[in-house]
PDB file of C-alpha atoms in Angstrom:
ATOM      1  CA  UNK A   1     -29.900 -59.318 -14.275  1.00 53.00           C
ATOM      2  CA  UNK A   2     -26.766 -57.922 -12.154  1.00 56.00           C
ATOM      3  CA  UNK A   3     -25.531 -55.121 -11.741  1.00 57.00           C
ATOM      4  CA  UNK A   4     -22.332 -54.574 -13.686  1.00 54.00           C
ATOM      5  CA  UNK A   5     -19.463 -52.673 -11.602  1.00 55.00           C
ATOM      6  CA  UNK A   6     -17.454 -49.527 -13.234  1.00 53.00           C
ATOM      7  CA  UNK A   7     -14.345 -48.638 -11.492  1.00 54.00           C
ATOM      8  CA  UNK A   8     -14.225 -44.697 -12.180  1.00 53.00           C
ATOM      9  CA  UNK A   9     -11.788 -43.678  -9.621  1.00 55.00           C
ATOM     10  CA  UNK A  10     -14.089 -41.581  -7.928  1.00 57.00           C
ATOM     11  CA  UNK A  11     -14.818 -42.458  -3.752  1.00 60.00           C
ATOM     12  CA  UNK A  12     -17.382 -40.718  -2.376  1.00 59.00           C
ATOM     13  CA  UNK A  13     -16.076 -42.069   1.403  1.00 65.00           C
ATOM     14  CA  UNK A  14     -12.636 -40.126   0.808  1.00 63.00           C
ATOM     15  CA  UNK A  15     -12.206 -37.216   2.636  1.00 64.00           C
ATOM     16  CA  UNK A  16     -10.809 -33.793   0.788  1.00 61.00           C
ATOM     17  CA  UNK A  17      -6.373 -33.201   1.948  1.00 67.00           C
ATOM     18  CA  UNK A  18      -5.094 -30.096   3.654  1.00 64.00           C
ATOM     19  CA  UNK A  19      -2.347 -28.780   3.556  1.00 66.00           C
ATOM     20  CA  UNK A  20      -1.236 -27.692   6.749  1.00 72.00           C
ATOM     21  CA  UNK A  21       0.230 -24.336   7.615  1.00 80.00           C
ATOM     22  CA  UNK A  22       3.600 -22.804   6.635  1.00 87.00           C
ATOM     23  CA  UNK A  23       5.531 -23.141  11.317  1.00 92.00           C
ATOM     24  CA  UNK A  24       6.132 -19.660  10.794  1.00 94.00           C
ATOM     25  CA  UNK A  25       8.080 -17.447  12.709  1.00 95.00           C
ATOM     26  CA  UNK A  26       9.071 -13.638  14.511  1.00 95.00           C
ATOM     27  CA  UNK A  27      11.546 -12.437  15.790  1.00 95.00           C
ATOM     28  CA  UNK A  28      11.146  -8.905  17.478  1.00 93.00           C
ATOM     29  CA  UNK A  29      13.793  -6.793  19.435  1.00 88.00           C
ATOM     30  CA  UNK A  30      10.566  -5.415  21.576  1.00 86.00           C
ATOM     31  CA  UNK A  31       7.881  -5.525  23.283  1.00 89.00           C
ATOM     32  CA  UNK A  32       5.779  -3.136  20.900  1.00 91.00           C
ATOM     33  CA  UNK A  33       6.119  -5.216  17.478  1.00 92.00           C
ATOM     34  CA  UNK A  34       5.116  -8.467  19.392  1.00 93.00           C
ATOM     35  CA  UNK A  35       1.578  -6.930  20.387  1.00 93.00           C
ATOM     36  CA  UNK A  36       1.209  -5.505  17.443  1.00 94.00           C
ATOM     37  CA  UNK A  37       1.418  -8.491  15.578  1.00 93.00           C
ATOM     38  CA  UNK A  38      -0.361 -10.581  17.719  1.00 92.00           C
ATOM     39  CA  UNK A  39      -2.891  -8.321  17.196  1.00 92.00           C
ATOM     40  CA  UNK A  40      -3.470  -8.403  13.191  1.00 91.00           C
ATOM     41  CA  UNK A  41      -3.115 -12.330  14.090  1.00 90.00           C
ATOM     42  CA  UNK A  42      -6.196 -11.987  16.157  1.00 90.00           C
ATOM     43  CA  UNK A  43      -8.434  -9.883  14.098  1.00 90.00           C
ATOM     44  CA  UNK A  44      -7.698 -11.168  10.679  1.00 88.00           C
ATOM     45  CA  UNK A  45      -8.420 -14.413  12.381  1.00 86.00           C
ATOM     46  CA  UNK A  46      -5.199 -16.054  11.605  1.00 82.00           C
ATOM     47  CA  UNK A  47      -4.022 -19.439  12.972  1.00 76.00           C
ATOM     48  CA  UNK A  48      -1.510 -18.394  15.409  1.00 70.00           C
ATOM     49  CA  UNK A  49      -0.762 -23.060  15.496  1.00 72.00           C
ATOM     50  CA  UNK A  50       2.024 -22.374  13.485  1.00 88.00           C
ATOM     51  CA  UNK A  51       2.926 -18.578  14.074  1.00 91.00           C
ATOM     52  CA  UNK A  52       5.334 -17.724  17.375  1.00 92.00           C
ATOM     53  CA  UNK A  53       5.740 -14.591  17.542  1.00 93.00           C
ATOM     54  CA  UNK A  54       8.690 -13.900  19.630  1.00 93.00           C
ATOM     55  CA  UNK A  55      10.407 -11.041  22.085  1.00 91.00           C
ATOM     56  CA  UNK A  56      13.403 -11.766  22.707  1.00 85.00           C
ATOM     57  CA  UNK A  57      15.332  -9.179  24.317  1.00 81.00           C
ATOM     58  CA  UNK A  58      18.005  -8.359  22.097  1.00 75.00           C
ATOM     59  CA  UNK A  59      19.213  -4.956  21.084  1.00 77.00           C
ATOM     60  CA  UNK A  60      21.068  -5.100  17.635  1.00 84.00           C
ATOM     61  CA  UNK A  61      20.046  -6.265  14.569  1.00 86.00           C
ATOM     62  CA  UNK A  62      22.441  -8.800  14.037  1.00 87.00           C
ATOM     63  CA  UNK A  63      22.136 -10.239  18.655  1.00 89.00           C
ATOM     64  CA  UNK A  64      18.327 -10.529  17.174  1.00 89.00           C
ATOM     65  CA  UNK A  65      19.429 -12.524  13.743  1.00 89.00           C
ATOM     66  CA  UNK A  66      21.343 -15.032  15.560  1.00 91.00           C
ATOM     67  CA  UNK A  67      19.037 -16.185  18.281  1.00 93.00           C
ATOM     68  CA  UNK A  68      16.831 -16.218  15.692  1.00 92.00           C
ATOM     69  CA  UNK A  69      19.652 -18.949  13.750  1.00 91.00           C
ATOM     70  CA  UNK A  70      19.728 -21.190  16.929  1.00 95.00           C
ATOM     71  CA  UNK A  71      15.500 -21.266  17.034  1.00 95.00           C
ATOM     72  CA  UNK A  72      15.806 -22.603  13.680  1.00 94.00           C
ATOM     73  CA  UNK A  73      18.223 -25.373  14.377  1.00 94.00           C
ATOM     74  CA  UNK A  74      16.647 -25.927  17.351  1.00 96.00           C
ATOM     75  CA  UNK A  75      13.239 -26.758  15.960  1.00 95.00           C
ATOM     76  CA  UNK A  76      14.501 -28.269  13.403  1.00 93.00           C
ATOM     77  CA  UNK A  77      16.832 -30.362  15.757  1.00 96.00           C
ATOM     78  CA  UNK A  78      13.436 -31.805  16.798  1.00 96.00           C
ATOM     79  CA  UNK A  79      12.357 -32.750  13.304  1.00 94.00           C
ATOM     80  CA  UNK A  80       9.843 -29.956  13.547  1.00 91.00           C
ATOM     81  CA  UNK A  81      11.786 -26.617  12.024  1.00 92.00           C
ATOM     82  CA  UNK A  82      10.105 -23.539  10.159  1.00 93.00           C
ATOM     83  CA  UNK A  83       8.952 -22.246   7.310  1.00 93.00           C
ATOM     84  CA  UNK A  84       9.654 -19.172   7.710  1.00 93.00           C
ATOM     85  CA  UNK A  85      12.095 -16.991  10.181  1.00 94.00           C
ATOM     86  CA  UNK A  86      10.704 -13.480  10.077  1.00 94.00           C
ATOM     87  CA  UNK A  87      13.544 -10.966  12.003  1.00 91.00           C
ATOM     88  CA  UNK A  88      11.912  -8.064  12.763  1.00 92.00           C
ATOM     89  CA  UNK A  89      14.209  -5.068  14.350  1.00 87.00           C
ATOM     90  CA  UNK A  90      14.814  -0.305  13.267  1.00 85.00           C
ATOM     91  CA  UNK A  91      17.402   0.932  11.884  1.00 81.00           C
ATOM     92  CA  UNK A  92      16.909   3.026  15.102  1.00 78.00           C
ATOM     93  CA  UNK A  93      20.938   4.115  14.285  1.00 71.00           C
ATOM     94  CA  UNK A  94      22.250   0.508  15.163  1.00 72.00           C
ATOM     95  CA  UNK A  95      25.048  -0.173  13.980  1.00 77.00           C
ATOM     96  CA  UNK A  96      25.111  -3.807  12.826  1.00 76.00           C
ATOM     97  CA  UNK A  97      21.837  -2.694  10.159  1.00 73.00           C
ATOM     98  CA  UNK A  98      23.162  -2.763   6.586  1.00 79.00           C
ATOM     99  CA  UNK A  99      25.273  -5.956   7.349  1.00 82.00           C
ATOM    100  CA  UNK A 100      22.329  -7.838   8.743  1.00 82.00           C
ATOM    101  CA  UNK A 101      19.910  -7.311   6.304  1.00 78.00           C
ATOM    102  CA  UNK A 102      22.725  -8.439   3.990  1.00 81.00           C
ATOM    103  CA  UNK A 103      23.862 -11.570   5.652  1.00 82.00           C
ATOM    104  CA  UNK A 104      20.358 -12.579   6.023  1.00 81.00           C
ATOM    105  CA  UNK A 105      19.692 -11.732   2.026  1.00 80.00           C
ATOM    106  CA  UNK A 106      22.748 -14.189   1.585  1.00 78.00           C
ATOM    107  CA  UNK A 107      21.818 -17.393   4.055  1.00 77.00           C
ATOM    108  CA  UNK A 108      17.767 -17.819   2.764  1.00 65.00           C
ATOM    109  CA  UNK A 109      18.750 -17.335  -0.583  1.00 58.00           C
ATOM    110  CA  UNK A 110      18.956 -21.513  -0.969  1.00 57.00           C
ATOM    111  CA  UNK A 111      15.922 -21.814   0.689  1.00 75.00           C
ATOM    112  CA  UNK A 112      13.771 -18.811   1.243  1.00 85.00           C
ATOM    113  CA  UNK A 113      13.113 -18.996   4.851  1.00 89.00           C
ATOM    114  CA  UNK A 114      14.479 -16.255   6.284  1.00 87.00           C
ATOM    115  CA  UNK A 115      13.016 -12.499   5.712  1.00 89.00           C
ATOM    116  CA  UNK A 116      14.138  -9.502   6.943  1.00 85.00           C
ATOM    117  CA  UNK A 117      10.952  -7.234   8.248  1.00 88.00           C
ATOM    118  CA  UNK A 118      13.008  -3.846   9.279  1.00 86.00           C
ATOM    119  CA  UNK A 119      11.051  -0.454  10.303  1.00 87.00           C
ATOM    120  CA  UNK A 120      13.293   2.767   9.468  1.00 87.00           C
ATOM    121  CA  UNK A 121      13.927   4.023  11.671  1.00 90.00           C
ATOM    122  CA  UNK A 122      11.533   3.268  13.914  1.00 91.00           C
ATOM    123  CA  UNK A 123       8.335   0.854  14.285  1.00 93.00           C
ATOM    124  CA  UNK A 124       6.222   3.375  16.492  1.00 94.00           C
ATOM    125  CA  UNK A 125       7.160   5.466  13.187  1.00 94.00           C
ATOM    126  CA  UNK A 126       4.198   2.844  11.415  1.00 93.00           C
ATOM    127  CA  UNK A 127       1.785   3.173  14.228  1.00 95.00           C
ATOM    128  CA  UNK A 128       2.824   7.159  13.824  1.00 95.00           C
ATOM    129  CA  UNK A 129       1.810   6.255  10.174  1.00 95.00           C
ATOM    130  CA  UNK A 130      -1.783   4.713  11.174  1.00 94.00           C
ATOM    131  CA  UNK A 131      -2.747   8.526  12.004  1.00 94.00           C
ATOM    132  CA  UNK A 132      -1.123  10.919   9.527  1.00 91.00           C
ATOM    133  CA  UNK A 133       1.198  10.775   6.336  1.00 92.00           C
ATOM    134  CA  UNK A 134       3.750  12.251   7.144  1.00 91.00           C
ATOM    135  CA  UNK A 135       8.141  12.587   5.108  1.00 89.00           C
ATOM    136  CA  UNK A 136       9.785  14.733   8.506  1.00 91.00           C
ATOM    137  CA  UNK A 137      12.850  12.644   9.067  1.00 91.00           C
ATOM    138  CA  UNK A 138      13.065  10.818  11.922  1.00 93.00           C
ATOM    139  CA  UNK A 139      16.147   9.423  12.397  1.00 90.00           C
ATOM    140  CA  UNK A 140      15.419   7.121  16.148  1.00 91.00           C
ATOM    141  CA  UNK A 141      12.619   6.503  18.713  1.00 92.00           C
ATOM    142  CA  UNK A 142      13.494   9.649  20.791  1.00 94.00           C
ATOM    143  CA  UNK A 143      12.386  12.774  17.612  1.00 95.00           C
ATOM    144  CA  UNK A 144      10.039  10.620  17.059  1.00 94.00           C
ATOM    145  CA  UNK A 145       8.056  10.627  20.451  1.00 94.00           C
ATOM    146  CA  UNK A 146       8.758  13.518  20.769  1.00 95.00           C
ATOM    147  CA  UNK A 147       6.813  15.116  17.628  1.00 95.00           C
ATOM    148  CA  UNK A 148       3.778  17.083  18.834  1.00 96.00           C
ATOM    149  CA  UNK A 149       1.362  14.329  15.999  1.00 95.00           C
ATOM    150  CA  UNK A 150       3.305  11.001  18.434  1.00 95.00           C
ATOM    151  CA  UNK A 151       2.818  12.619  20.956  1.00 95.00           C
ATOM    152  CA  UNK A 152      -1.608  14.103  20.336  1.00 96.00           C
ATOM    153  CA  UNK A 153      -2.549  10.438  18.867  1.00 95.00           C
ATOM    154  CA  UNK A 154      -0.048   8.525  22.057  1.00 94.00           C
ATOM    155  CA  UNK A 155      -0.112  10.614  25.071  1.00 93.00           C
ATOM    156  CA  UNK A 156       0.710   8.757  27.406  1.00 91.00           C
ATOM    157  CA  UNK A 157       2.492   5.953  25.378  1.00 92.00           C
ATOM    158  CA  UNK A 158       4.375   2.658  26.263  1.00 90.00           C
ATOM    159  CA  UNK A 159       6.200   0.429  24.605  1.00 86.00           C
ATOM    160  CA  UNK A 160       4.708  -2.573  26.584  1.00 85.00           C
ATOM    161  CA  UNK A 161       1.110  -1.669  25.659  1.00 87.00           C
ATOM    162  CA  UNK A 162      -0.574  -3.590  22.957  1.00 86.00           C
ATOM    163  CA  UNK A 163      -2.484  -0.040  21.259  1.00 86.00           C
ATOM    164  CA  UNK A 164      -3.389  -2.924  18.313  1.00 92.00           C
ATOM    165  CA  UNK A 165      -7.452  -2.524  18.970  1.00 91.00           C
ATOM    166  CA  UNK A 166      -7.404   1.769  17.786  1.00 91.00           C
ATOM    167  CA  UNK A 167      -5.152   0.984  14.839  1.00 93.00           C
ATOM    168  CA  UNK A 168      -6.334  -1.959  13.523  1.00 92.00           C
ATOM    169  CA  UNK A 169      -9.696   0.793  11.970  1.00 93.00           C
ATOM    170  CA  UNK A 170      -6.233   3.076  10.373  1.00 93.00           C
ATOM    171  CA  UNK A 171      -4.759   0.161   8.620  1.00 91.00           C
ATOM    172  CA  UNK A 172      -4.865   1.500   4.869  1.00 89.00           C
ATOM    173  CA  UNK A 173      -4.521   5.138   5.352  1.00 89.00           C
ATOM    174  CA  UNK A 174      -0.903   3.215   7.188  1.00 86.00           C
ATOM    175  CA  UNK A 175      -0.537   1.778   4.392  1.00 78.00           C
TER     176      UNK A 175
END
């Protein structure tokens, strides 16, 4: 007697499909942020294929946003747009800080592509928080650099040096 063929729809030879990761652009105004994020991505073993981190050497929040928009449009024209764009900048006394935050909020609404990541007053404050909680009213990097706690933990601080390996075990303290 011949076997009956049953169509169940199940095919054991089909391979599972994996959803692609979002393509992410992180634009920063300095090397300190780039080094930190690259270290974090490496430590978390995230795929760097879809994450691009750039120090675009812009010194104001509005010029950083302008450059991020140009990079987004260039990627979009090439048929491989970013799903998310993060603009990382310091408050650090910039006169266009609030306006740029507002601009990002306005342009992110339709597709939720652009995001603002700001440090107040500067990214080095975040680094200091890895060692000690503080509520000192710093207004800029120069004040933090002169702080005794910052000098203690970063005696030879260099913005271009990657400090992430010294900080990674202290992230929970900073949060």
